[in-house]
CSV table of C-alpha atoms and ligand atoms in Angstrom, one decimal:
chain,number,residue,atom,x,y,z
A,1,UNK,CA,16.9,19.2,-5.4
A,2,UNK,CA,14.3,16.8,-6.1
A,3,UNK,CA,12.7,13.5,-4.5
A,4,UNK,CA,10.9,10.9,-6.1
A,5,UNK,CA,8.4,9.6,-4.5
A,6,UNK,CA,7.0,6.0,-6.0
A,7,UNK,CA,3.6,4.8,-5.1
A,8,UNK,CA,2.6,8.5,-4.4
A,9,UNK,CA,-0.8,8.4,-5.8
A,10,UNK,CA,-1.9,5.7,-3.2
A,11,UNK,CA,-3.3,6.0,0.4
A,12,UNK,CA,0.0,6.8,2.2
A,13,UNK,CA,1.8,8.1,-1.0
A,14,UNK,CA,-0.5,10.7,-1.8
A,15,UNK,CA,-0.6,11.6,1.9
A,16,UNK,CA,2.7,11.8,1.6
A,17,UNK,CA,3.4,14.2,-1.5
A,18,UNK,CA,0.4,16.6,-0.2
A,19,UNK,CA,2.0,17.0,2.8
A,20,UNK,CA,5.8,17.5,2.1
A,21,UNK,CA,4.8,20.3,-0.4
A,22,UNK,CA,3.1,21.9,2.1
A,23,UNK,CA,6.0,22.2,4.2
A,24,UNK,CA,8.9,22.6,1.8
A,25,UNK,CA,9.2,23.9,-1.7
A,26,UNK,CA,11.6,20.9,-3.1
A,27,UNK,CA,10.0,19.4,-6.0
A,28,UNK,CA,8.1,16.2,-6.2
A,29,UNK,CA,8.6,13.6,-9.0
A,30,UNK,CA,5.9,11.0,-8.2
A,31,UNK,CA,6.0,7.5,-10.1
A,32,UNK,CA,2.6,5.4,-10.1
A,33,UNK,CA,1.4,2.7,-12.4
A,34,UNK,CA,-2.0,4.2,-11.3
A,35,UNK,CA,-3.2,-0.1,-10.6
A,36,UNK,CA,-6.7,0.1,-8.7
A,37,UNK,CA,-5.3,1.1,-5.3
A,38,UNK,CA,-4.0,4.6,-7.0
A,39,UNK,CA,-5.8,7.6,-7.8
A,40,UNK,CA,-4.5,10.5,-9.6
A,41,UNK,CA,-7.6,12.7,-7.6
A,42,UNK,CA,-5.5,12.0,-4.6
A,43,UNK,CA,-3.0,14.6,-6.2
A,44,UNK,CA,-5.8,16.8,-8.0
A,45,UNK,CA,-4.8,19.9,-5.7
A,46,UNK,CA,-1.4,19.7,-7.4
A,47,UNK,CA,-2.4,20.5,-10.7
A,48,UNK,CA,-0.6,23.2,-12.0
A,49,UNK,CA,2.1,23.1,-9.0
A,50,UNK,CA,5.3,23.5,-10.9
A,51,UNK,CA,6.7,22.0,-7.4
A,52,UNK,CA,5.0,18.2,-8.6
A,53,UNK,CA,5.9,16.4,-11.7
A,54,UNK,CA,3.7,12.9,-12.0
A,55,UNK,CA,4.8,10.0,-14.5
A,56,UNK,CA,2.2,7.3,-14.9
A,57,UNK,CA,4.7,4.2,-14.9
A,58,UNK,CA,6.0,1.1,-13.5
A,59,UNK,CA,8.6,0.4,-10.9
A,60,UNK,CA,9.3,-2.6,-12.7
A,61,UNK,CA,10.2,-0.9,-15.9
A,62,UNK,CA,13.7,-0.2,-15.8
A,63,UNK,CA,14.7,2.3,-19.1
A,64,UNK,CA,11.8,4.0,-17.7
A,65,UNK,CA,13.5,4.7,-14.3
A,66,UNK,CA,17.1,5.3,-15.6
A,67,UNK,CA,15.7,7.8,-17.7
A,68,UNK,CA,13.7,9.4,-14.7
A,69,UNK,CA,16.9,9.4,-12.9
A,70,UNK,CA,19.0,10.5,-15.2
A,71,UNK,CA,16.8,13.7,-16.2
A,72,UNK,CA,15.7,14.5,-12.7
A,73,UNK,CA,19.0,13.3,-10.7
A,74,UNK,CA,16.3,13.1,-6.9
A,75,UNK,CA,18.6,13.4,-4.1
A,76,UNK,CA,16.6,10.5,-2.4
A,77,UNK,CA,13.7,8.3,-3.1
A,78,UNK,CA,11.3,7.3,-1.1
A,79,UNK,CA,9.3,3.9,-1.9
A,80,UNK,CA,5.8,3.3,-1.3
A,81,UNK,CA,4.8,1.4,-4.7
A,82,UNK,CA,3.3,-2.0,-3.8
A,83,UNK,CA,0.4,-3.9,-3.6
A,84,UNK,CA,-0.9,-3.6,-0.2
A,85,UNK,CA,-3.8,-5.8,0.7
A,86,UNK,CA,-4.1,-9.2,2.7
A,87,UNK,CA,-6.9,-10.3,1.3
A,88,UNK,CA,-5.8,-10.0,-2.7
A,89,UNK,CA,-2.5,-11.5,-2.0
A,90,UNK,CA,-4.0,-14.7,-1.0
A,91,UNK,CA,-6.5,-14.6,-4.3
A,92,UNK,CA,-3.5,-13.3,-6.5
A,93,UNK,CA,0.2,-13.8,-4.9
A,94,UNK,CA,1.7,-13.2,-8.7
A,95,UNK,CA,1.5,-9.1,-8.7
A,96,UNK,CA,3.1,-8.9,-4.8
A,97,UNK,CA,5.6,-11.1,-6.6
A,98,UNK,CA,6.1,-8.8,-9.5
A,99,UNK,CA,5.8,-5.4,-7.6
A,100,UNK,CA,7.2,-5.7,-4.0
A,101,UNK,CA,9.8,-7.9,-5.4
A,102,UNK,CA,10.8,-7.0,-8.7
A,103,UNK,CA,10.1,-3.9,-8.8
A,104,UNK,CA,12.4,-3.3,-5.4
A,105,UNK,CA,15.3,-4.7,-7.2
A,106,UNK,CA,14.6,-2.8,-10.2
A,107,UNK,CA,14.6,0.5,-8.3
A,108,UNK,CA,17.4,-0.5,-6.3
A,109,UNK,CA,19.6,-1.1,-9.1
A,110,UNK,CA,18.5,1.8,-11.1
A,111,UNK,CA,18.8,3.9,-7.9
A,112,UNK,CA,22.8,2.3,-7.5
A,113,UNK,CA,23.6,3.1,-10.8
A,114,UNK,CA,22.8,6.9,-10.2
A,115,UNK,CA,24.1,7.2,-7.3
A,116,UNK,CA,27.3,6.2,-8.3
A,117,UNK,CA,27.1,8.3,-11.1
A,118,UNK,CA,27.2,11.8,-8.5
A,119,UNK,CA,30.0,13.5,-7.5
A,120,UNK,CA,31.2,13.0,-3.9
A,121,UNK,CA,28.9,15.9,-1.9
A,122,UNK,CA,25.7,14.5,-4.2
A,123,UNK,CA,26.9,10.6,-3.1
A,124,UNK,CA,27.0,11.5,0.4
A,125,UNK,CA,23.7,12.7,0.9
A,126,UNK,CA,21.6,10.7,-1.7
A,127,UNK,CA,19.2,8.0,0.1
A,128,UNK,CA,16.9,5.7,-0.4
A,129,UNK,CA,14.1,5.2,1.6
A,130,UNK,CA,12.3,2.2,1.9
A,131,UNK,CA,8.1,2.0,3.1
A,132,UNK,CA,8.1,-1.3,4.7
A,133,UNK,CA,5.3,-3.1,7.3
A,134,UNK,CA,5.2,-4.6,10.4
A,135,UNK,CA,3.5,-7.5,8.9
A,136,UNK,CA,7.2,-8.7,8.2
A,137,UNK,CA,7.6,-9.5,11.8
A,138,UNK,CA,4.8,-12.0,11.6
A,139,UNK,CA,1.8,-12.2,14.6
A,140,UNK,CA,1.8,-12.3,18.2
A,141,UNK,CA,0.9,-13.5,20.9
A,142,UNK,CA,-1.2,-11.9,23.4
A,143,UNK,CA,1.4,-11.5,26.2
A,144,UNK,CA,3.9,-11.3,24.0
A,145,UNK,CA,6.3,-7.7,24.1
A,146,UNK,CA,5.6,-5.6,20.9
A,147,UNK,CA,7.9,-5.8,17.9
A,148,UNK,CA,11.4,-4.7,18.3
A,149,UNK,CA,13.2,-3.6,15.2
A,150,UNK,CA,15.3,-6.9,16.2
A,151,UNK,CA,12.3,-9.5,15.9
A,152,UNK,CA,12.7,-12.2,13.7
A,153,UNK,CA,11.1,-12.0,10.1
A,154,UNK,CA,8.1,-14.6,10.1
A,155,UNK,CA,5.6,-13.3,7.5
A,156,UNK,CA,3.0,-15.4,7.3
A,157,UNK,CA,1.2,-14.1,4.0
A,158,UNK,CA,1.8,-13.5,0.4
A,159,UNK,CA,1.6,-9.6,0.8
A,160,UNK,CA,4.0,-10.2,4.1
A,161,UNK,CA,6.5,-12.5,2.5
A,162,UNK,CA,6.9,-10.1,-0.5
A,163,UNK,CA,7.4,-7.1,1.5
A,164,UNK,CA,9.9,-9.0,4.2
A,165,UNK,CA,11.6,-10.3,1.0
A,166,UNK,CA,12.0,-6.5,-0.5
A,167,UNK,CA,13.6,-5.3,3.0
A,168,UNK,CA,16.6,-7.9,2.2
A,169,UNK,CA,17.3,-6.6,-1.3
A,170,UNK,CA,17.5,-3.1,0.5
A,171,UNK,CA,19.3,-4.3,3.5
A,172,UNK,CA,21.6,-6.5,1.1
A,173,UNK,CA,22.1,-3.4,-1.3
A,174,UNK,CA,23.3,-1.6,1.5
A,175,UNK,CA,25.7,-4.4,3.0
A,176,UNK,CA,27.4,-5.3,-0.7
A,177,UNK,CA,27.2,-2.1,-2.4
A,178,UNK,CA,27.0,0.3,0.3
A,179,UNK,CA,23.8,1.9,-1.0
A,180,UNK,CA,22.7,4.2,1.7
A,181,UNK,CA,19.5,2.9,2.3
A,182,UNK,CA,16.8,3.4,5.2
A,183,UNK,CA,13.8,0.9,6.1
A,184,UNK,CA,10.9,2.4,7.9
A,185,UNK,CA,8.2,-0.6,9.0
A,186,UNK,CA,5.0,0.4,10.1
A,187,UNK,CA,1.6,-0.8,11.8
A,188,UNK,CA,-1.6,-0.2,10.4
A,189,UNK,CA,-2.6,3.2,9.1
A,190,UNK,CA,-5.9,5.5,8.7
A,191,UNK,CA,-7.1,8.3,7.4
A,192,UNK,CA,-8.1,10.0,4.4
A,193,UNK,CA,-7.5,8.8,0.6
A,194,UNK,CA,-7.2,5.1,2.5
A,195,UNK,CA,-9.0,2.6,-0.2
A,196,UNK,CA,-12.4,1.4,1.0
A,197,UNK,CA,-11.1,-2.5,0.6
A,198,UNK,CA,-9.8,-1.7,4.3
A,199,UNK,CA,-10.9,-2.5,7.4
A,200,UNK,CA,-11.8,1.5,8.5
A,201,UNK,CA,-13.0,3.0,5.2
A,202,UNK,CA,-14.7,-0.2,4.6
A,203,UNK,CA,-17.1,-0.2,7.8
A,204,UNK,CA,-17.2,3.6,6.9
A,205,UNK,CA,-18.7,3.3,3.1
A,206,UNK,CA,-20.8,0.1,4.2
A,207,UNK,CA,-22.4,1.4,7.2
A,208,UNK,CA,-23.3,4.8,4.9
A,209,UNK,CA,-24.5,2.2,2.2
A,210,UNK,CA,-26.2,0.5,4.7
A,211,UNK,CA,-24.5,-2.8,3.7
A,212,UNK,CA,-23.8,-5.4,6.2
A,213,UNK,CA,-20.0,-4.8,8.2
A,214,UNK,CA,-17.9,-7.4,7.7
A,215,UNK,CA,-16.2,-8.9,10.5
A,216,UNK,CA,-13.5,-11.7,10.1
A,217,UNK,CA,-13.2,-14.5,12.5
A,218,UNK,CA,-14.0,-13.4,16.1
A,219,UNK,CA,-13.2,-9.9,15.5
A,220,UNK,CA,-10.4,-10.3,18.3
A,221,UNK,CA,-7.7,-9.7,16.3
A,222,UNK,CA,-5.5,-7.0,17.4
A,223,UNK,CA,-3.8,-4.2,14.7
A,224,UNK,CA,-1.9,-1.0,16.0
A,225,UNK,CA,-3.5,1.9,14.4
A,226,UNK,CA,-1.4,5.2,13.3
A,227,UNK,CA,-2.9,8.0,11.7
A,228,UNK,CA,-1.6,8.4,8.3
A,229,UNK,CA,0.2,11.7,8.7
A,230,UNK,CA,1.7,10.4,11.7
A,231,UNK,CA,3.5,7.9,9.4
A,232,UNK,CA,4.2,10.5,6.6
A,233,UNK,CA,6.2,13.2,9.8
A,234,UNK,CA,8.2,9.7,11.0
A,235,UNK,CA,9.3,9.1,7.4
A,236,UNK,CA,10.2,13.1,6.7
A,237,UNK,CA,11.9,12.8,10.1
A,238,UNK,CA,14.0,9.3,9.5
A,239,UNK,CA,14.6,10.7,5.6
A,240,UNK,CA,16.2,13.6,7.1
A,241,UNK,CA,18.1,12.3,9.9
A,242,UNK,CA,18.1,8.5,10.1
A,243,UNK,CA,21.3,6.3,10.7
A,244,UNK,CA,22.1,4.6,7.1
A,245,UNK,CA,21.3,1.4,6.6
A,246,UNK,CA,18.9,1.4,10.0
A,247,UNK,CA,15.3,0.1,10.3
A,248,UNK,CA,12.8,2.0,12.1
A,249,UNK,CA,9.6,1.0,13.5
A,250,UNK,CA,7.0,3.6,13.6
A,251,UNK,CA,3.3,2.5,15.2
A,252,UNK,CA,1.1,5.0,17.1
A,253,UNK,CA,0.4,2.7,20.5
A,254,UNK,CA,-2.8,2.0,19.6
A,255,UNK,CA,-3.9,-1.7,20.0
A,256,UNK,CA,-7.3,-2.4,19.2
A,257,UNK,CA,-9.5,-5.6,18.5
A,258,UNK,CA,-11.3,-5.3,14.9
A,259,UNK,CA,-14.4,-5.2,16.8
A,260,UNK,CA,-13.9,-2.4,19.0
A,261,UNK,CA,-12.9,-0.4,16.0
A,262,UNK,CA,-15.5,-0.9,13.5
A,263,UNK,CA,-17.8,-0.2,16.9
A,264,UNK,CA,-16.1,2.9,17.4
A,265,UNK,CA,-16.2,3.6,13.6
A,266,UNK,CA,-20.4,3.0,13.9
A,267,UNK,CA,-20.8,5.2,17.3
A,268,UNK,CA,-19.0,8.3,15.0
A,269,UNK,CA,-21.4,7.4,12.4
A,270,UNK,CA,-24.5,7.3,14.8
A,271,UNK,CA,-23.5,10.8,16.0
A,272,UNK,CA,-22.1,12.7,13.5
A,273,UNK,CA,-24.7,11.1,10.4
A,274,UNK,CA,-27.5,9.6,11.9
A,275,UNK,CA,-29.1,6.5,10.1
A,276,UNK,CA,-33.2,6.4,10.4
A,277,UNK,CA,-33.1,2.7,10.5
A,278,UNK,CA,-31.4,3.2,13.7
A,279,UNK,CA,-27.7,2.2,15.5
A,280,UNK,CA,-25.0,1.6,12.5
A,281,UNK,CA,-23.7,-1.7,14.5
A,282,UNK,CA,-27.1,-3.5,13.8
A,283,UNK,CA,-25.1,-4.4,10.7
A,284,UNK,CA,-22.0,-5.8,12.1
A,285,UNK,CA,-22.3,-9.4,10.5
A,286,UNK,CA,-19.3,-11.8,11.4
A,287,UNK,CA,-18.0,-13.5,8.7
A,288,UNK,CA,-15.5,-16.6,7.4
A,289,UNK,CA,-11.9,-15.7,8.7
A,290,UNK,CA,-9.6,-14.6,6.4
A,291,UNK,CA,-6.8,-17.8,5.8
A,292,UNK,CA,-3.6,-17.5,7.5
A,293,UNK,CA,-5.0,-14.6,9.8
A,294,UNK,CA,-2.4,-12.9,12.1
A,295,UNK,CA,-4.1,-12.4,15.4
A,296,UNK,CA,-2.0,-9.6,16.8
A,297,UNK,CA,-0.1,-7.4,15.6
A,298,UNK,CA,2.4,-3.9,17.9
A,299,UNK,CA,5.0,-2.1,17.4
A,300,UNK,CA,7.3,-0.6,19.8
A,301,UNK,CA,8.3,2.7,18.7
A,302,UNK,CA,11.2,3.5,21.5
A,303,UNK,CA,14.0,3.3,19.1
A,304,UNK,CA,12.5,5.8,16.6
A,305,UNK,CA,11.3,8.5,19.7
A,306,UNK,CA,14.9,7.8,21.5
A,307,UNK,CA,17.0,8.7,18.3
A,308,UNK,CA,14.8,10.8,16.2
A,309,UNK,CA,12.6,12.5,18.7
A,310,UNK,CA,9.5,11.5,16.4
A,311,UNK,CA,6.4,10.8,18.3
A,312,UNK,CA,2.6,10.5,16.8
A,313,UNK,CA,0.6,14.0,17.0
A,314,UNK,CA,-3.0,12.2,17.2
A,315,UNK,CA,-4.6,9.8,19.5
A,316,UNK,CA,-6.6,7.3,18.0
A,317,UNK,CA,-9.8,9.3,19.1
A,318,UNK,CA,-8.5,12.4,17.6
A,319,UNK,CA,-7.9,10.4,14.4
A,320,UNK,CA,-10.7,8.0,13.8
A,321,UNK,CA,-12.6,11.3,14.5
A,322,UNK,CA,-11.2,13.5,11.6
A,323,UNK,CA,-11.0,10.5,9.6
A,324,UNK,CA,-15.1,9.6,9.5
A,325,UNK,CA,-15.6,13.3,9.5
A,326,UNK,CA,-13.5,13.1,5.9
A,327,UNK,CA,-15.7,10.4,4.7
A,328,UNK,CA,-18.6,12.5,5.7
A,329,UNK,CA,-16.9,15.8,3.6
A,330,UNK,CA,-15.7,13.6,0.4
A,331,UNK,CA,-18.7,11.3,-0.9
A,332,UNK,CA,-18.0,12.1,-4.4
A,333,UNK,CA,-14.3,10.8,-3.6
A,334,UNK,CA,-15.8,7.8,-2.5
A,335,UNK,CA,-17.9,7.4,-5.4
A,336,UNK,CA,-16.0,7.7,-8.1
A,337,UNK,CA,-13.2,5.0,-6.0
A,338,UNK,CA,-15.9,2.6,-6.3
A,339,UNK,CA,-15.5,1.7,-9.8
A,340,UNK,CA,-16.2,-1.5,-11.7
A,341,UNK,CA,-13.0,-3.3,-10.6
A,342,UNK,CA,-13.9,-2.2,-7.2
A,343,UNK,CA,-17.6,-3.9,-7.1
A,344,UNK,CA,-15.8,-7.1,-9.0
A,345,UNK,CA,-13.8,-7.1,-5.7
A,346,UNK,CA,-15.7,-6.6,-3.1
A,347,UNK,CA,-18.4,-9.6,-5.0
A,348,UNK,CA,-15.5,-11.7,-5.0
A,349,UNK,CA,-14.0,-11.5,-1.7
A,350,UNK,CA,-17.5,-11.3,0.7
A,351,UNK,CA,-19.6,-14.0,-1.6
A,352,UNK,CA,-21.9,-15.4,0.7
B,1,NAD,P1,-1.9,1.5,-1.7
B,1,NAD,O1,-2.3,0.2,-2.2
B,1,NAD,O2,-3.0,2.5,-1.3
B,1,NAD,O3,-1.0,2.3,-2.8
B,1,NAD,C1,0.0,1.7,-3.6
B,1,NAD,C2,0.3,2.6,-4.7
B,1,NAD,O4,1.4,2.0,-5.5
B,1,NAD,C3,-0.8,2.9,-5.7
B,1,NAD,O5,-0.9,4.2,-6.1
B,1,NAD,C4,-0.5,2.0,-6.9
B,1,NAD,O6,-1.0,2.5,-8.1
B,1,NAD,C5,1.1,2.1,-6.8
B,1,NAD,N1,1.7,0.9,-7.5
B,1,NAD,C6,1.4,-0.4,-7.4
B,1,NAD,N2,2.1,-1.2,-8.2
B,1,NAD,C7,3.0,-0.3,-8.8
B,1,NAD,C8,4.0,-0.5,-9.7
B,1,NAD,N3,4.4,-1.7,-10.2
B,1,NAD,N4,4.7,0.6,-10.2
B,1,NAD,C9,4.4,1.8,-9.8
B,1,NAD,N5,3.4,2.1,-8.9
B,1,NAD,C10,2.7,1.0,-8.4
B,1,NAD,O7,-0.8,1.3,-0.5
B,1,NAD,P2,-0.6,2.1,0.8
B,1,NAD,O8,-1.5,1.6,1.8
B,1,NAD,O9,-0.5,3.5,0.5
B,1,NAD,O10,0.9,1.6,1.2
B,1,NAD,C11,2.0,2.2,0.7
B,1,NAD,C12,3.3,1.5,1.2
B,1,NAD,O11,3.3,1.5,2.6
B,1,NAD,C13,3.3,0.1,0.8
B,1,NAD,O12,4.7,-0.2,0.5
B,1,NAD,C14,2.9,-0.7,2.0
B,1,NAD,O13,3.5,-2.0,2.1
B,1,NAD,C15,3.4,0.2,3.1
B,1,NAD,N6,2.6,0.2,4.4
B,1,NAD,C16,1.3,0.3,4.4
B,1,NAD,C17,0.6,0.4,5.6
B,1,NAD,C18,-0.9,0.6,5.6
B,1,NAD,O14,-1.5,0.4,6.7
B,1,NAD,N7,-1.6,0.9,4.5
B,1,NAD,C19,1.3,0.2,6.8
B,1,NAD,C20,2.7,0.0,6.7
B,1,NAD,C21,3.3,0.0,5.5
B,2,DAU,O1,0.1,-3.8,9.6
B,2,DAU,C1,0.4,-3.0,8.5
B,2,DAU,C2,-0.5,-3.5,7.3
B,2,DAU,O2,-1.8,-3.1,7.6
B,2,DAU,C3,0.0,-3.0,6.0
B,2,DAU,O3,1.2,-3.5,5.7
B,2,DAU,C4,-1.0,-3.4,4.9
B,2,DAU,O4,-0.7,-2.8,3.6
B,2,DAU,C5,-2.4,-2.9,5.3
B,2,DAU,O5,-3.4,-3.3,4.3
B,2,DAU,C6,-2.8,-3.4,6.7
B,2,DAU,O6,-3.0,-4.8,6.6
B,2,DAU,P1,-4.2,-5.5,7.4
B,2,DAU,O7,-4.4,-6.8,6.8
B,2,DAU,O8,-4.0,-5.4,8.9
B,2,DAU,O9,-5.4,-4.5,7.1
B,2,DAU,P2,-6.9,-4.7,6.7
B,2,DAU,O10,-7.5,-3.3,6.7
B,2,DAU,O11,-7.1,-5.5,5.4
B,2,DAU,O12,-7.5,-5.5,7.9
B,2,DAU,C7,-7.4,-5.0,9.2
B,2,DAU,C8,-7.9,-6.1,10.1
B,2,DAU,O13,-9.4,-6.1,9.9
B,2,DAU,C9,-7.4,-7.5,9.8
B,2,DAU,O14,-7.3,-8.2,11.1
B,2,DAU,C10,-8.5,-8.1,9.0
B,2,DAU,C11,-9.8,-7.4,9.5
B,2,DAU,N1,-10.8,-7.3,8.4
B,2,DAU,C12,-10.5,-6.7,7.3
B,2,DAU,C13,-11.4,-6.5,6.3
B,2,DAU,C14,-11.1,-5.8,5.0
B,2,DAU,C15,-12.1,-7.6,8.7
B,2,DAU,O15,-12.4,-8.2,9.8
B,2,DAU,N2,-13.1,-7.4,7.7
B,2,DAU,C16,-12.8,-6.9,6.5
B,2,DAU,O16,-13.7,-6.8,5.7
C-alpha cells in the first residue's frame, strides 16, 4: 500500500508526510514541483527512509502522473499542491489558474483512469482526498454564524476562486464518474515549516530582524487559527473514515483579529528572546489594505467532531507558543527560506 501525497514538500504537506510516517509504516510517494513555497529541507529527516519516495514534478504534467500511478498503484491520494497566498494571486492570478485548476483536473483524470484500472477490493477502497480552504465560502460578517459545510461558495479572490473552482471538478468527478472523492476545507493554519510570506512567520522573522510588522488595513480582520498538525490528524481521520463524496470543514475555534495575533506573536518574542531596543510591538506599522480583503473569516467544525470524532489537540496558546519557540530552534531554516526570490517578494509586495 502506498499514498501519494502532492504538494508534500510545502507548509502543511510536509507536515503532513512527517507526521503519517511517524505513525504508520505505509509508504509515501510525495509529488512537488518544489515552486518557491516548497522545500525539500522540510523532508531532510526522510533521507534514506525506504518508507518515502519524492519526485520533483508537476501536477499538471500528465505522462508524468500516469506513469507515477501506474508504477506505484497509491491506494489514495491526498492533494495539497497549489499556490496558496492572497497576496500573489492578486499580483499573478495566471499560476492559481494553472495549478489549482489544471492541475486538479489533471490529477483527477489521471487518478480516474487508475482507479478504474483496479480490481474490485482495490476500487472500493481507493480515494482521493482533496486539501481545500475556507476561503471558498467567501467573508463574513461579524454577527454572522460560522461557515457550515452548506454555505454558499462566494470567493472573493484569485487564490479563492481557483481553489472553489478545484472543489467542483472533485465534486463533479464524483457525481459523473463516481470517483470516490473527499473535500476537507480548512481555516487558517500555523506552525512550523509555514513560509515566512504569512501573516505568523512573517511578524516572527520581522520582529527577530527587527523590521517593521506589517499590518493591513485596521488589523480587525478576523482568521480562525488551527495548528497545523491539528489539520494534518483531521485529514488522516476523514482519509480513513470519511463518507465519499462529503466535504468537511476543519477549523480550530480560534477567531482572532490580525492585531491581537501579531501582539501575541511580539509578547512570546519579548519573553522568550528579548530584544535590547525594547518591546517587539514598537514595530507594528499599519499598512495599505490588501485589495478585495475578506474581513472575517470561521469555521464550524460540528459536522467533522459529530461524525468523525476529530477534535483539535492545541489551543491557540499552546500552539502559537511551540510555534515561536520553533522559529527560535530553526534560524538556519529560516535563513536559507529567505532566498533571492523571497527578498524580490517581500520588495514587491511592502514597497513603501
Ligand atoms: P504551500 O504554498 O506552503 O505549499 C504548496 C506546495 O505545493 C509547495 O511545496 C509547492 O512546491 C507545491 N506545488 C505548487 N504548485 C505545484 C505544481 N504545479 N505541481 C506540484 N507541486 C506544486 O501551501 P500550504 O499552505 O501548505 O497549503 C497546502 C494546501 O492546503 C493548499 O491546497 C491550500 O489551498 C490548502 N490550505 C492551506 C491553508 C493554510 O492556512 N496554509 C488552509 C486551508 C487549506
Ligand atoms: O483561510 C485559509 C487560508 O489562510 C488558506 O487557504 C491560504 O492558503 C492561507 O494563505 C491563508 O490565507 P490568508 O490570506 O488568511 O493568510 P495570510 O497569512 O496571508 O494573512 C492572514 C491575515 O493577515 C489576512 O487578513 C491578511 C493579514 N496580513 C497578512 C500579511 C502577509 C497582514 O495584515 N499583513 C501581512 O503582511
Amino acid at each position: 500500500m502506498t499514498i501519494l501525497v502532492t504538494g508534500g514538500a510545502g507548509f502543511i504537506g510536509s507536515n503532513f508526510v512527517l507526521d503519517w510516517l511517524a505513525q504508520s509504516d505505509e509508504p509515501v510517494l510525495t509529488l512537488d514541483a518544489l515552486t518557491y513555497a516548497g522545500n525539500r529541507e522540510n523532508l531532510a529527516s526522510l533521507a534514506g527512509d525506504a518508507r518515502h519516495t519524492f519526485v520533483h514534478g508537476d501536477i499538471t504534467d500528465r505522462a508524468l502522473v500516469d506513469r507515477l500511478m501506474a508504477e506505484h498503484r497509491p491506494r489514495a491520494i491526498v492533494h495539497f499542491a497549489a499556490e496558496s497566498h492572497v497576496d500573489r494571486s492578486i499580483h499573478g492570478p495566471g499560476a492559481f489558474i494553472q495549478t489549482n485548476i489544471q492541475g486538479t483536473f489533471t490529477l483527477l483524470e489521471a487518478a480516474r483512469t487508475h482507479w478504474q484500472s483496479l480490481a474490485d477490493e482495490a476500487k472500493a477502497a481507493f480515494r482521493f482526498l482533496h486539501v481545500s480552504t475556507d476561503e471558498v465560502y467567501g467573508s463574513l460578517a461579524a454577527d454572522a454564524p460560522a461557515f457550515t459545510e452548506t454555505h454558499p461558495f462566494e470567493p472573493n479572490s484569485p487564490y479563492s476562486a481557483s481553489k472553489a473552482a478545484s472543489d467542483h471538478l472533485v465534486r463533479a468527478w464524483h457525481h459523473t464518474y463516481g470517483l470516490p472523492v473527499l473535500t476537507t476545507n480548512c481555516s487558517n493554519n500555523y506552525g512550523p515549516y509555514h513560509f515566512p510570506e504569512k501573516l505568523i512567520p512573517l511578524m516572527i522573522v520581522n520582529a527577530l530582524a527587527g523590521k517593521p510588522l506589517p499590518v493591513y488595513g485596521d488589523g480587525q480582520q478576523i482568521r480562525d487559527w488551527l495548528y497545523v498538525k491539528d489539520h494534518c490528524a483531521a485529514i488522516r481521520r476523514v482519509l480513513e473514515a470519511g463518507r465519499l463524496g462529503e466535504t468537511y470543514n476543519v477549523g480550530g475555534w480560534n477567531e482572532k483579529a490580525n492585531i491581537d495575533i501579531v501582539k501575541t506573536v511580539c509578547a512570546l518574542l519579548d519573553e522568550m528572546q528579548p530584544s535590547a531596543e525594547g518591546p517587539y510591538a514598537r514595530l507594528i506599522t499599519y499598512v495599505k489594505d490588501r485589495p478585495g480583503h475578506d474581513r472575517r473569516y470561521a469555521i464550524d467544525a460540528r459536522k467533522l467532531e459529530r461524525e468523525l470524532g476529530w477534535k483539535p489537540a492545541e489551543t491557540f496558546e499552546t500552539g502559537i507558543r511551540k510555534t515561536v519557540r520553533w522559529y527560535l530552534d530553526h534560524p538556519d531554516w529560516v535563513l536559507r527560506v529567505q532566498s533571492g526570490a523571497y527578498r524580490d517578494w517581500v520588495a514587491t509586495q511592502y514597497q513603501a
